[in-house]
């Protein structure tokens, strides 16, 4: 029985840690998008590698011109396993 209680606490702690990490990541992304308006975290590099065709269409306006970076939404999925 004490092991089950410990596991429940561990899962609760993992969930809370994940929620805190997501909140920090979202706050950081919001700050660089709204204040700096520059892709200092490398999302464009990820887009270029994973979505080459789409990247070629937007690369010149990513963090200048239309500044798609400052308008981009980035969901964070964390698996605390």
GROMACS .gro file of C-alpha atoms in nm:
model
   81
    1UNK     CA    1   0.000   0.000   0.000
    2UNK     CA    2   0.270   0.263   0.072
    3UNK     CA    3   0.411   0.201  -0.275
    4UNK     CA    4   0.079   0.293  -0.438
    5UNK     CA    5   0.065   0.616  -0.242
    6UNK     CA    6   0.421   0.695  -0.346
    7UNK     CA    7   0.339   0.629  -0.712
    8UNK     CA    8   0.036   0.853  -0.695
    9UNK     CA    9   0.247   1.132  -0.550
   10UNK     CA   10   0.510   1.073  -0.815
   11UNK     CA   11   0.255   1.095  -1.097
   12UNK     CA   12   0.109   1.409  -0.938
   13UNK     CA   13   0.457   1.562  -0.916
   14UNK     CA   14   0.534   1.472  -1.277
   15UNK     CA   15   0.209   1.628  -1.394
   16UNK     CA   16   0.271   1.944  -1.191
   17UNK     CA   17   0.628   1.966  -1.321
   18UNK     CA   18   0.504   1.924  -1.678
   19UNK     CA   19   0.238   2.193  -1.629
   20UNK     CA   20   0.500   2.430  -1.485
   21UNK     CA   21   0.740   2.358  -1.771
   22UNK     CA   22   0.469   2.420  -2.032
   23UNK     CA   23   0.379   2.751  -1.867
   24UNK     CA   24   0.744   2.860  -1.866
   25UNK     CA   25   0.789   2.762  -2.230
   26UNK     CA   26   0.475   2.946  -2.335
   27UNK     CA   27   0.581   3.258  -2.145
   28UNK     CA   28   0.925   3.247  -2.307
   29UNK     CA   29   0.779   3.205  -2.655
   30UNK     CA   30   0.536   3.490  -2.597
   31UNK     CA   31   0.816   3.718  -2.478
   32UNK     CA   32   1.042   3.655  -2.777
   33UNK     CA   33   0.750   3.682  -3.020
   34UNK     CA   34   0.605   4.005  -2.881
   35UNK     CA   35   0.909   4.188  -2.746
   36UNK     CA   36   1.201   4.074  -2.960
   37UNK     CA   37   1.009   3.964  -3.272
   38UNK     CA   38   1.308   3.751  -3.364
   39UNK     CA   39   1.340   3.374  -3.377
   40UNK     CA   40   1.613   3.336  -3.116
   41UNK     CA   41   1.491   2.988  -3.023
   42UNK     CA   42   1.523   2.831  -3.368
   43UNK     CA   43   1.167   2.747  -3.464
   44UNK     CA   44   1.248   2.844  -3.822
   45UNK     CA   45   1.527   2.585  -3.829
   46UNK     CA   46   1.278   2.320  -3.720
   47UNK     CA   47   1.031   2.431  -3.986
   48UNK     CA   48   1.302   2.424  -4.251
   49UNK     CA   49   1.398   2.067  -4.160
   50UNK     CA   50   1.049   1.924  -4.109
   51UNK     CA   51   0.836   2.127  -4.352
   52UNK     CA   52   1.071   2.225  -4.633
   53UNK     CA   53   0.806   2.313  -4.892
   54UNK     CA   54   0.612   2.539  -4.652
   55UNK     CA   55   0.937   2.693  -4.526
   56UNK     CA   56   1.040   2.795  -4.877
   57UNK     CA   57   0.716   2.993  -4.909
   58UNK     CA   58   0.757   3.186  -4.582
   59UNK     CA   59   1.131   3.200  -4.518
   60UNK     CA   60   1.176   3.560  -4.637
   61UNK     CA   61   0.899   3.680  -4.405
   62UNK     CA   62   0.973   3.456  -4.106
   63UNK     CA   63   1.117   3.711  -3.863
   64UNK     CA   64   1.112   4.020  -4.083
   65UNK     CA   65   0.865   4.159  -4.337
   66UNK     CA   66   0.533   3.994  -4.254
   67UNK     CA   67   0.702   3.845  -3.945
   68UNK     CA   68   0.520   3.515  -3.936
   69UNK     CA   69   0.730   3.416  -3.636
   70UNK     CA   70   0.564   3.672  -3.410
   71UNK     CA   71   0.222   3.545  -3.522
   72UNK     CA   72   0.295   3.171  -3.499
   73UNK     CA   73   0.121   2.952  -3.246
   74UNK     CA   74   0.327   2.680  -3.087
   75UNK     CA   75   0.156   2.413  -2.879
   76UNK     CA   76   0.378   2.236  -2.633
   77UNK     CA   77   0.330   1.867  -2.570
   78UNK     CA   78   0.531   1.717  -2.288
   79UNK     CA   79   0.542   1.351  -2.198
   80UNK     CA   80   0.689   1.325  -1.848
   81UNK     CA   81   0.791   0.961  -1.874
   0.00000   0.00000   0.00000
